[in-house]
PDB file of C-alpha atoms and ligand atoms in Angstrom:
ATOM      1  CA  UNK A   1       0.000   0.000   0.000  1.00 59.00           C
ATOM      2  CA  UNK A   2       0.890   3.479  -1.015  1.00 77.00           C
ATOM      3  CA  UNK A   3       1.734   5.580   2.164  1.00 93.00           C
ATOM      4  CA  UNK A   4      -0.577   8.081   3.905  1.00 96.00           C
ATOM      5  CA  UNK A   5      -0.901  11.774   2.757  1.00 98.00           C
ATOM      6  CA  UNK A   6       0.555  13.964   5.173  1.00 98.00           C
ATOM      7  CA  UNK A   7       1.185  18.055   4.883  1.00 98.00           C
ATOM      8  CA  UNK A   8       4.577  17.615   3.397  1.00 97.00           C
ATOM      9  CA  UNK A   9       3.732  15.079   0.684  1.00 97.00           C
ATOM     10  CA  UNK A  10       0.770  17.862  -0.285  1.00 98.00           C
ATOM     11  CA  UNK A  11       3.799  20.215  -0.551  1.00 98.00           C
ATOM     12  CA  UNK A  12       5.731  18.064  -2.190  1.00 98.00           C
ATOM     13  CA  UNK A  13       2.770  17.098  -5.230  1.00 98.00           C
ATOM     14  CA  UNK A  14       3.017  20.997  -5.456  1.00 98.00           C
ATOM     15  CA  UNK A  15       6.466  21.539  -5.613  1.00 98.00           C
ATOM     16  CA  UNK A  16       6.312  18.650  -8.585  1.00 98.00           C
ATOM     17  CA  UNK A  17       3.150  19.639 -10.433  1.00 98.00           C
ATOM     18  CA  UNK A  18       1.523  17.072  -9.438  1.00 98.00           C
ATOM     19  CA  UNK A  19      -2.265  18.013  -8.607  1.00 98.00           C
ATOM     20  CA  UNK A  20      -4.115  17.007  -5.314  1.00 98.00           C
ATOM     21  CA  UNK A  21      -7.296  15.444  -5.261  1.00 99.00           C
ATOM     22  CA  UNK A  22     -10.093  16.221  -2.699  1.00 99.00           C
ATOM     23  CA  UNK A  23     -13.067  15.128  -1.828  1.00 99.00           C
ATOM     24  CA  UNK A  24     -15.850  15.656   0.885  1.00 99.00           C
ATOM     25  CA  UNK A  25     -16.611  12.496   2.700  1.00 99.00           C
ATOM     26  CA  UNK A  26     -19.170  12.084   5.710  1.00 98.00           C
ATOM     27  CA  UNK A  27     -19.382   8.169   6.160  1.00 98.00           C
ATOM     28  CA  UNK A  28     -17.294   5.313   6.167  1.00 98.00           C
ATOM     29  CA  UNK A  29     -18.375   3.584   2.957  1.00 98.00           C
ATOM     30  CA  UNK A  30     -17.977   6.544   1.034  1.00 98.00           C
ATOM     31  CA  UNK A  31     -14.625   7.240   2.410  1.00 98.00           C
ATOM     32  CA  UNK A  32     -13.638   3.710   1.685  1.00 98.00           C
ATOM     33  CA  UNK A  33     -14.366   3.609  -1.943  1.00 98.00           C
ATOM     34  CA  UNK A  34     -12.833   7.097  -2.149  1.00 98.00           C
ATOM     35  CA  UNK A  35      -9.732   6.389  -0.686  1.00 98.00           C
ATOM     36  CA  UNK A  36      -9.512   3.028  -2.498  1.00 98.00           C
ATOM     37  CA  UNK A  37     -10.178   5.339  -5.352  1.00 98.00           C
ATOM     38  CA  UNK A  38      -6.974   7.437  -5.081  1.00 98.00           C
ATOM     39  CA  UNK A  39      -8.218  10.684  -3.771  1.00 98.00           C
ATOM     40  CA  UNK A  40      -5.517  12.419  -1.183  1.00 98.00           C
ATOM     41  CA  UNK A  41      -7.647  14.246   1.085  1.00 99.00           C
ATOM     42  CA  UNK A  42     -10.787  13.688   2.306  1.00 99.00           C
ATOM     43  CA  UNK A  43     -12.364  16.823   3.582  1.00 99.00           C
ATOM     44  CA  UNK A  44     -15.548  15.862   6.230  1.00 99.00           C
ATOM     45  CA  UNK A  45     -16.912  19.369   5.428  1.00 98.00           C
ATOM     46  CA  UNK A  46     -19.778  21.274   6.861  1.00 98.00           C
ATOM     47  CA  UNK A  47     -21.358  20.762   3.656  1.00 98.00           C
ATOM     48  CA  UNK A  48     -22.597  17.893   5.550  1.00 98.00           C
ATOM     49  CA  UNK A  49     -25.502  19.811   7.336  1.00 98.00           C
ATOM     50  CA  UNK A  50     -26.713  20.419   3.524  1.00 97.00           C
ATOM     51  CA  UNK A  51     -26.128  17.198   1.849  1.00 98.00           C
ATOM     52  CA  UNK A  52     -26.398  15.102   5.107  1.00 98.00           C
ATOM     53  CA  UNK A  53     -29.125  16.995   7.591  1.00 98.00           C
ATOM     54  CA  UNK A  54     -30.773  18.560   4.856  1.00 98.00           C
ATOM     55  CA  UNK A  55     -30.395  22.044   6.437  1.00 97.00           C
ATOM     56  CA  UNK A  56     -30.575  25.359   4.198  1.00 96.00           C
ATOM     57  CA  UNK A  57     -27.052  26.718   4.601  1.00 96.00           C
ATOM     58  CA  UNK A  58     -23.650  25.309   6.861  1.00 98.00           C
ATOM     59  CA  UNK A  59     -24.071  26.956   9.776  1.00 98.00           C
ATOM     60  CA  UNK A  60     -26.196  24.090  11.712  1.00 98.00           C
ATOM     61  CA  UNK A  61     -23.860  21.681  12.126  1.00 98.00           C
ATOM     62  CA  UNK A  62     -22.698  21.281  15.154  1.00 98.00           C
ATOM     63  CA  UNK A  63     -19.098  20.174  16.800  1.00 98.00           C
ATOM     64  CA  UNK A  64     -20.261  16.656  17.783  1.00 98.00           C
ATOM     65  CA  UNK A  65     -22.044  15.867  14.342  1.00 98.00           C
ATOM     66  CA  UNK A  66     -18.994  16.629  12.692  1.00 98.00           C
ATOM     67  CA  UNK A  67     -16.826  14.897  14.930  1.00 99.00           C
ATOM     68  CA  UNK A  68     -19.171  11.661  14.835  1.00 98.00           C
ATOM     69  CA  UNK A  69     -18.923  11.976  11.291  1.00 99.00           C
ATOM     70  CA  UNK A  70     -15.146  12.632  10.759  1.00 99.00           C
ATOM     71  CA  UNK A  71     -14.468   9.328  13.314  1.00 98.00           C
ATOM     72  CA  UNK A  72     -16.107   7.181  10.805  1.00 98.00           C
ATOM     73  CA  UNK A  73     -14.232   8.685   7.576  1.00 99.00           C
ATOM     74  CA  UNK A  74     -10.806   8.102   9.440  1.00 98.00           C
ATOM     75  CA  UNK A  75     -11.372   4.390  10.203  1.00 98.00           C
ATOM     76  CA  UNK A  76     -12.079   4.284   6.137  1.00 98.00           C
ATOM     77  CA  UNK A  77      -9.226   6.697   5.270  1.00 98.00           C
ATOM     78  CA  UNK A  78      -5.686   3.766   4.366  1.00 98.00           C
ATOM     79  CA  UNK A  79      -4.135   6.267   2.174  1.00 98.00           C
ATOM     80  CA  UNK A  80      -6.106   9.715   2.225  1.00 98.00           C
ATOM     81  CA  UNK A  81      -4.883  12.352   4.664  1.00 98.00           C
ATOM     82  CA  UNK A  82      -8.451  13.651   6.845  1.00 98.00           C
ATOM     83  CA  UNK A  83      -9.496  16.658   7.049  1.00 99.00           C
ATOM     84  CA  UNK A  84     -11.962  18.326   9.953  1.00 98.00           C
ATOM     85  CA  UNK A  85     -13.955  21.424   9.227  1.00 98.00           C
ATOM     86  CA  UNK A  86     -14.525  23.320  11.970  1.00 98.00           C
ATOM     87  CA  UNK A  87     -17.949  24.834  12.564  1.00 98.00           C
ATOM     88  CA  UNK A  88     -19.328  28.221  12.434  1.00 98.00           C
ATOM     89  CA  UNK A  89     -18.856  29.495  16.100  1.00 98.00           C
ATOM     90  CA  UNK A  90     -16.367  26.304  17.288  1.00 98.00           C
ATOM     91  CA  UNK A  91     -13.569  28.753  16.197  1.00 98.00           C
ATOM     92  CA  UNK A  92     -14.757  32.363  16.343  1.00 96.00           C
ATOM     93  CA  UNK A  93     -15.477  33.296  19.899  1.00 97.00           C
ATOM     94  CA  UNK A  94     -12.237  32.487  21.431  1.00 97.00           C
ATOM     95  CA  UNK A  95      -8.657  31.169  20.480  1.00 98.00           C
ATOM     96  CA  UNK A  96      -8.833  28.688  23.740  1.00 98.00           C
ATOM     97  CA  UNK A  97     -11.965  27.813  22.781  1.00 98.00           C
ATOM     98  CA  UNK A  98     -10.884  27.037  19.066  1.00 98.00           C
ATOM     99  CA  UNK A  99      -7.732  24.849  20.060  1.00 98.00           C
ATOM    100  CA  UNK A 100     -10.241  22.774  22.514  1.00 98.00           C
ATOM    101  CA  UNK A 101     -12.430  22.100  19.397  1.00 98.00           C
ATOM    102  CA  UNK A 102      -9.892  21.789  16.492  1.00 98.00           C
ATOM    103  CA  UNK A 103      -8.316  19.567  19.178  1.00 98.00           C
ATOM    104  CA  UNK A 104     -11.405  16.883  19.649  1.00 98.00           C
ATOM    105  CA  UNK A 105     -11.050  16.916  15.485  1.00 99.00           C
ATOM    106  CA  UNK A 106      -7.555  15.040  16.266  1.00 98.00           C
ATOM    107  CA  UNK A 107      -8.134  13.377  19.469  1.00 98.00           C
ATOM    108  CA  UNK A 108     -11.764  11.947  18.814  1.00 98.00           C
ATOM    109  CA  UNK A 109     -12.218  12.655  15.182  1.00 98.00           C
ATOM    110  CA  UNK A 110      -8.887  10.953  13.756  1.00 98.00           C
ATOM    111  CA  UNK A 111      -8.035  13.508  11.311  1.00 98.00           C
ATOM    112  CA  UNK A 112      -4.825  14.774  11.134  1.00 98.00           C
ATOM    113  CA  UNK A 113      -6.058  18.678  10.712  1.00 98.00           C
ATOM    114  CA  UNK A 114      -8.408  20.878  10.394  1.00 99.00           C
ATOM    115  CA  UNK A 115     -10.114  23.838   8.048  1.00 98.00           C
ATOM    116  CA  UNK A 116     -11.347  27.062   8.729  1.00 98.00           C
ATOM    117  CA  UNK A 117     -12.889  30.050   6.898  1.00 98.00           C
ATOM    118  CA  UNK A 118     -11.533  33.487   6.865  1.00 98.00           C
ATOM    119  CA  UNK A 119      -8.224  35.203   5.451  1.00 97.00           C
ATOM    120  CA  UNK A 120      -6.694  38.194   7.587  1.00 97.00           C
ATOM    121  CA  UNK A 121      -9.683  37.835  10.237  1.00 96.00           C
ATOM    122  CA  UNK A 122      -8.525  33.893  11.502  1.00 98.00           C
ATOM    123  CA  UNK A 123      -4.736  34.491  11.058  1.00 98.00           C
ATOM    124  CA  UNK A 124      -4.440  34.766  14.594  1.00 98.00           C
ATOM    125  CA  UNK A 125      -6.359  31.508  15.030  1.00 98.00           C
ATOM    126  CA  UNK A 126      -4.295  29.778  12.360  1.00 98.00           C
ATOM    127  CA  UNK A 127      -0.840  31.151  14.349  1.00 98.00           C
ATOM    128  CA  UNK A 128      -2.407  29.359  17.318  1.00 98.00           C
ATOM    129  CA  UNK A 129      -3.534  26.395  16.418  1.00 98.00           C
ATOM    130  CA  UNK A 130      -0.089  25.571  14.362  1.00 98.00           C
ATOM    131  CA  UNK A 131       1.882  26.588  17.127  1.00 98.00           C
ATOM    132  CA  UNK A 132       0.147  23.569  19.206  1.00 98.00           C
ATOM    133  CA  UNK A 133       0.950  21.276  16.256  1.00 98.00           C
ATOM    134  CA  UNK A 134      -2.538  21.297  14.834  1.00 98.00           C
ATOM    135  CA  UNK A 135      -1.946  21.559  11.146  1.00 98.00           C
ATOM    136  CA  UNK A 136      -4.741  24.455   9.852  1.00 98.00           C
ATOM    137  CA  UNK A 137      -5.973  24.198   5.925  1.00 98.00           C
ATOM    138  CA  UNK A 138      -7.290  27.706   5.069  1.00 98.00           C
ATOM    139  CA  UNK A 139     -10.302  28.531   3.303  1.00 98.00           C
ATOM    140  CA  UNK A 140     -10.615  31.861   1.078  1.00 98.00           C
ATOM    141  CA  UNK A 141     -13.210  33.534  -1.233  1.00 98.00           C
ATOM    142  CA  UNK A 142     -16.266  32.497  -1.012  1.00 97.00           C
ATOM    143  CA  UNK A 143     -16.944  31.519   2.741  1.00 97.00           C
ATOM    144  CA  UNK A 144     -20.265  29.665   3.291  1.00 97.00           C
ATOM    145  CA  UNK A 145     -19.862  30.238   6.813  1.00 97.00           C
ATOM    146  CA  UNK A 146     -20.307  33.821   6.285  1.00 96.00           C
ATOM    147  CA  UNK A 147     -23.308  33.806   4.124  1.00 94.00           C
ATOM    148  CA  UNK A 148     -25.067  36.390   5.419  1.00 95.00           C
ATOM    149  CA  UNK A 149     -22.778  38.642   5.790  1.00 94.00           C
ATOM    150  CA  UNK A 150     -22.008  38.016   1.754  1.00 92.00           C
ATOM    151  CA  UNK A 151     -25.424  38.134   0.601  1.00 91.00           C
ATOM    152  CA  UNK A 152     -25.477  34.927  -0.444  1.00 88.00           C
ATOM    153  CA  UNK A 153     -23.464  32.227  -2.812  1.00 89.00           C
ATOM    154  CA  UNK A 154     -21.458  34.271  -4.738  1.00 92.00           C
ATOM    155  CA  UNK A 155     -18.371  34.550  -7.111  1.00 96.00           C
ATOM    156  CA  UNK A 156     -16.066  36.920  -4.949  1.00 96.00           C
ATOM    157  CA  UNK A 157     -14.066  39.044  -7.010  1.00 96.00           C
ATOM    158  CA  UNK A 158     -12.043  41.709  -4.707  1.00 97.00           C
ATOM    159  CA  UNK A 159      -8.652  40.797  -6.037  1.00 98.00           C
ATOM    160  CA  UNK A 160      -6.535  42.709  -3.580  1.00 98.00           C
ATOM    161  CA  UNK A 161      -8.313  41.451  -0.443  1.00 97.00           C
ATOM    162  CA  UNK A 162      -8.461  37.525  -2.352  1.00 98.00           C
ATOM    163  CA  UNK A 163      -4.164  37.549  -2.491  1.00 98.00           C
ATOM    164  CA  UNK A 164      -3.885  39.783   0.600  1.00 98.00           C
ATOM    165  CA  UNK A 165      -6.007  37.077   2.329  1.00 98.00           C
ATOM    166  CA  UNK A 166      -3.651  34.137   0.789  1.00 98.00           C
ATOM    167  CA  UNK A 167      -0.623  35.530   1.604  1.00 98.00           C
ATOM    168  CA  UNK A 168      -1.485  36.349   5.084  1.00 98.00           C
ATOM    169  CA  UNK A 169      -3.214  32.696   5.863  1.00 98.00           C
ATOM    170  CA  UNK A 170       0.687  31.264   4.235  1.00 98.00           C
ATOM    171  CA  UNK A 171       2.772  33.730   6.486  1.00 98.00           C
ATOM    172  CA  UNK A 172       0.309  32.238   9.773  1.00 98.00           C
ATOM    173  CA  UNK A 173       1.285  28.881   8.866  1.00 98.00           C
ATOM    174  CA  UNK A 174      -1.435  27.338   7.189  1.00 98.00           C
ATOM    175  CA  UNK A 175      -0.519  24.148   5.247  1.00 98.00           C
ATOM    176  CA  UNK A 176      -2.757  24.899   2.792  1.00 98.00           C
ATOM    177  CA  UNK A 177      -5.527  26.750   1.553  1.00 98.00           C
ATOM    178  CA  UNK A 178      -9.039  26.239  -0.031  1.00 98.00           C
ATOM    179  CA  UNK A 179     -10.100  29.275  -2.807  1.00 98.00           C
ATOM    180  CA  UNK A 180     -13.471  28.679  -3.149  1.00 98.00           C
ATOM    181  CA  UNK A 181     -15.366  30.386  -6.228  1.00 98.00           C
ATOM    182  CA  UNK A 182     -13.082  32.684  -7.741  1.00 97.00           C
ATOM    183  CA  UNK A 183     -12.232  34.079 -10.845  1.00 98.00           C
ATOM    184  CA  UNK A 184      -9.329  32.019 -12.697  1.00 97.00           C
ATOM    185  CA  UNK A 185      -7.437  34.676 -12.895  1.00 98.00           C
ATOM    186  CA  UNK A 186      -7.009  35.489  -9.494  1.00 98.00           C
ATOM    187  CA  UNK A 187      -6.642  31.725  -8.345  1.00 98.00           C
ATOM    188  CA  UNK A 188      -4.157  31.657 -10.693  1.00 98.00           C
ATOM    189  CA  UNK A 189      -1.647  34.905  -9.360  1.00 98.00           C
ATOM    190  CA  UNK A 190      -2.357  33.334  -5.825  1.00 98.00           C
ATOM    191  CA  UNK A 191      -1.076  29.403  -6.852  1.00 98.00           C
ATOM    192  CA  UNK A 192       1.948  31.104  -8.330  1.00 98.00           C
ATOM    193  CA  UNK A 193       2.782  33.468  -5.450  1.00 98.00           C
ATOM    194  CA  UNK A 194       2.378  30.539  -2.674  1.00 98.00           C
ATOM    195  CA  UNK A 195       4.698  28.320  -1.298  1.00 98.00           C
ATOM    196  CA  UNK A 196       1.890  26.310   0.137  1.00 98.00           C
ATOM    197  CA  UNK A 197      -0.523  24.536  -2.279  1.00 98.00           C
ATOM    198  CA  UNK A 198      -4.374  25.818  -3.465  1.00 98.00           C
ATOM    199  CA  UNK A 199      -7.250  23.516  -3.974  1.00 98.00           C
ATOM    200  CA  UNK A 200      -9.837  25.202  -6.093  1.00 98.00           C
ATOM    201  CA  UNK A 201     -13.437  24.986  -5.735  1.00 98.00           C
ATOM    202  CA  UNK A 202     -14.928  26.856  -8.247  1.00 98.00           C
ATOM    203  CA  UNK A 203     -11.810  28.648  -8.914  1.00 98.00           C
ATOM    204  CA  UNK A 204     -10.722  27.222 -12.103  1.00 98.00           C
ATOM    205  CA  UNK A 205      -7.687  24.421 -13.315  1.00 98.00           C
ATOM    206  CA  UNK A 206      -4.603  26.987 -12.128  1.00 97.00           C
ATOM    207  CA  UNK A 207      -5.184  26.013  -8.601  1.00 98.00           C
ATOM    208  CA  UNK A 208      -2.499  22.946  -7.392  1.00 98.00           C
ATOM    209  CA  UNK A 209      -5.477  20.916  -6.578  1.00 98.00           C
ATOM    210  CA  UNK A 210      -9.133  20.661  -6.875  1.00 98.00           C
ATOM    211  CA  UNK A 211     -12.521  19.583  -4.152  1.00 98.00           C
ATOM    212  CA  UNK A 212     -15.822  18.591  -4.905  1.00 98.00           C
ATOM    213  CA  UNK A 213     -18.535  17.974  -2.887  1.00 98.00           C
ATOM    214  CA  UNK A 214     -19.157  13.782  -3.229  1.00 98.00           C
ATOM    215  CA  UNK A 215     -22.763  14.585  -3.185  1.00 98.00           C
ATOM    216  CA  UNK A 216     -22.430  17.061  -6.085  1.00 98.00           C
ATOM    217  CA  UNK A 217     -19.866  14.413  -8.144  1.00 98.00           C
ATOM    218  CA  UNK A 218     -22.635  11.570  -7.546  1.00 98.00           C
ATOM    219  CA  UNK A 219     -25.582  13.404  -8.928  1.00 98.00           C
ATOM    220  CA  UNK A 220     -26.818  13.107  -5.176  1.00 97.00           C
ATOM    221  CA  UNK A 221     -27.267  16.117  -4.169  1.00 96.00           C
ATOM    222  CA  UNK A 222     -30.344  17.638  -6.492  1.00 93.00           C
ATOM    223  CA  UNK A 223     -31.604  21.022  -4.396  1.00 91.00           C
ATOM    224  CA  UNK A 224     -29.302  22.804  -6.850  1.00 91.00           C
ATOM    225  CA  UNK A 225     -26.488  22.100  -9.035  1.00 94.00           C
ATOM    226  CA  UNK A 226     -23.669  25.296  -9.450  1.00 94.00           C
ATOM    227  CA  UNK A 227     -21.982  26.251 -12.529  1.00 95.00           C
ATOM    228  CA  UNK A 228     -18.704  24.831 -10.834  1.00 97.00           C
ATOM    229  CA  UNK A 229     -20.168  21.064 -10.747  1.00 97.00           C
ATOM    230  CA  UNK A 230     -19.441  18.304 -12.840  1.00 98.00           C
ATOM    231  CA  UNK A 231     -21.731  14.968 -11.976  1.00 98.00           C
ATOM    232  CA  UNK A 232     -19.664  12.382 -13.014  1.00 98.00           C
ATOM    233  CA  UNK A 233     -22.399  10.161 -12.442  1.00 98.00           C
ATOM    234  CA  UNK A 234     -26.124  10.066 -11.818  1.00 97.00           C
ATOM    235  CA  UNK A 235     -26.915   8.341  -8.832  1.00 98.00           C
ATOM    236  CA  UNK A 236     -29.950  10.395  -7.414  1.00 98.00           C
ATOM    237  CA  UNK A 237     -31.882   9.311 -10.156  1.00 98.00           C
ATOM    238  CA  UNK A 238     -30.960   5.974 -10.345  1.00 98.00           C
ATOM    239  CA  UNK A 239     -31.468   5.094  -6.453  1.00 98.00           C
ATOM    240  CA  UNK A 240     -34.861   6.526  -7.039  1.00 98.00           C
ATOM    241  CA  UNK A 241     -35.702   4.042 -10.010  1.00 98.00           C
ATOM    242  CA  UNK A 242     -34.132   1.240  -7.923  1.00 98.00           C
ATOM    243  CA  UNK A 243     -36.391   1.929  -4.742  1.00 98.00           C
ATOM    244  CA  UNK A 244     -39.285   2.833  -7.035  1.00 98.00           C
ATOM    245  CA  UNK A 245     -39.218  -0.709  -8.560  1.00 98.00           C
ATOM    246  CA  UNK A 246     -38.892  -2.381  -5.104  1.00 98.00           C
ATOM    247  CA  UNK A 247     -42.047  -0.358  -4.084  1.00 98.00           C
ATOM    248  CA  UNK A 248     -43.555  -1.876  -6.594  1.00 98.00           C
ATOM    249  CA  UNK A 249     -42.212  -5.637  -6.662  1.00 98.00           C
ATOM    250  CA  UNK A 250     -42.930  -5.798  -2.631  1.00 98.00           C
ATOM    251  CA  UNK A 251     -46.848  -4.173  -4.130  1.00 98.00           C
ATOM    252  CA  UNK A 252     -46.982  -6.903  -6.391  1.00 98.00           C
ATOM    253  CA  UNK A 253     -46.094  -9.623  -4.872  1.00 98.00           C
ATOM    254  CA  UNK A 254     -43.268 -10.252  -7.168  1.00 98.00           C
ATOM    255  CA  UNK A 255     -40.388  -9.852  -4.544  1.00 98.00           C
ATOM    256  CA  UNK A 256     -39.302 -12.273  -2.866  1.00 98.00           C
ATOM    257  CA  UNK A 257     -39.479 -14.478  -5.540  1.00 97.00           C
ATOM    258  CA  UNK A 258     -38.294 -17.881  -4.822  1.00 97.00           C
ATOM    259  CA  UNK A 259     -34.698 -17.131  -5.563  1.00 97.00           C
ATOM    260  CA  UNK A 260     -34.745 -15.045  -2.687  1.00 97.00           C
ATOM    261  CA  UNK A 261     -36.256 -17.493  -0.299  1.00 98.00           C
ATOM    262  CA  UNK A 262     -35.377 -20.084   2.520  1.00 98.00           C
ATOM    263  CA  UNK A 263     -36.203 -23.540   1.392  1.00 94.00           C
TER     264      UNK A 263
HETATM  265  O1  KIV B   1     -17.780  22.054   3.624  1.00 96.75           O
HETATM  266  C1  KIV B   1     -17.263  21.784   2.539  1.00 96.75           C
HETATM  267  O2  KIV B   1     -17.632  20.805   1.884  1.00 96.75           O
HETATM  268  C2  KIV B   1     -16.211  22.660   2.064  1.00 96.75           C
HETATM  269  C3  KIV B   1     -15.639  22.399   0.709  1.00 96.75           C
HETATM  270  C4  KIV B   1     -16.612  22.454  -0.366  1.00 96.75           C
HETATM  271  C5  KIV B   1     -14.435  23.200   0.443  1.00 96.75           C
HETATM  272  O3  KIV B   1     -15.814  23.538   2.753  1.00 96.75           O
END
């Protein structure tokens, strides 16, 4: 077996060209066949309260969901380094309070870091938490955590504030960091000024690696599907057909049949 992703092999793909793949995971099945799959990180994100709860936005979740949810990906994860996001408001009312939480990701969870949203606002935070040897992955652009304050999902375009924001999450000592739906343009100045490597969501093919959302890549997730997406396969509608027809078999009386019956 290939050996486990850590923060220096992710700077190492980088420093060779070679791009990362991430993916959101909130189970252990789907964290298995990802990671038997080949993809380096797996990010348990706070998508999760979307795709998983159902909720309207990320800001439900709650720090014992996602650690529940992040144990279960790390017993699937062989190869594929783990990622925790932190929660809106497990990191923003205090540092202590922060290091406690991004701490339980580790101790409980299994991951070997953790994410958080914000540029110049969490540097502070991400000075803090690498200082107590919790790895931070940094998350810039568009921050779902901060939805209302942004109006809602939408490109961000302030170029200035986008590579003042990278470069000051790199100098804190983030690992790595997350541009999330950006022009190309601008994800593209950032990967080149950077030591540290960029996964793009929504931010174009410059970045040094890319994440999806596994509901979004299944087809899964159907509320809405962003410009951003590719479904690389269907499944919504096909587990729908599947338990439509055994709705109707058990109706009918055609399941179980005798092939699937005791003699
Ligand atoms: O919560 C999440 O899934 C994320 C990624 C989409 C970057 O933050």
């Amino acid at each position: 077996m290939e050996s486990k992703v850590t923060v220096t092999s992710l700077l190492k793909m980088k420093q060779e060209g070679k791009k990362i793949v991430m993916l959101t995971a909130y189970d252990y099945l789907y964290a298995k066949i990802a990671d038997e799959a080949g993809v380096d990180v797996l990010l348990v994100g706070d998508s999760l309260a979307m795709v998983v709860q159902g909720k309207e936005n990320t800001l439900p979740v709650t720090m014992d969901e996602m650690v529940y949810h992040t144990e279960m990906v790390a017993r699937a994860a062989k190869r594929a380094m783990v990622v925790g996001d932190m929660p809106f408001m497990s990191y923003q009312a205090s540092v202590e309070e922060a290091i406690r939480n991004a701490g339980r990701f580790l101790k409980e969870g299994g991951a070997s870091s953790v994410k958080v949203e914000g540029g110049a606002q969490v540097s502070k935070l991400i000075k803090a938490l690498t200082t107590v040897d919790i790895p931070v992955m940094a998350h810039i652009g568009l921050t779902p955590q901060s939805i209302h304050k942004l109006g809602g999902f939408k490109v961000q375009r302030d170029e200035d504030r986008l590579i003042s924001d990278a470069l000051t999450v790199e100098d804190a000592g983030a690992y790595s960091v997350v541009l999330e739906c950006i022009p190309q343009e601008v994800s593209q100045k950032i990967t080149e000024r950077l030591t540290i490597p960029t996964i793009g969501i929504g931010a174009g093919s410059g970045c040094d690696g890319q994440v999806l959302v596994i509901h979004d890549v299944l087809g899964l997730f159907e509320r809405f599907v962003p410009k951003f997406v590719k479904q690389y396969a269907q499944l919504g509608k096909k587990t729908r057909k599947a338990i439509s027809q055994y709705v109707r078999e058990v109706q009918e009386g055609v399941f179980p049949s005798s092939e699937h019956t005791y003699k």
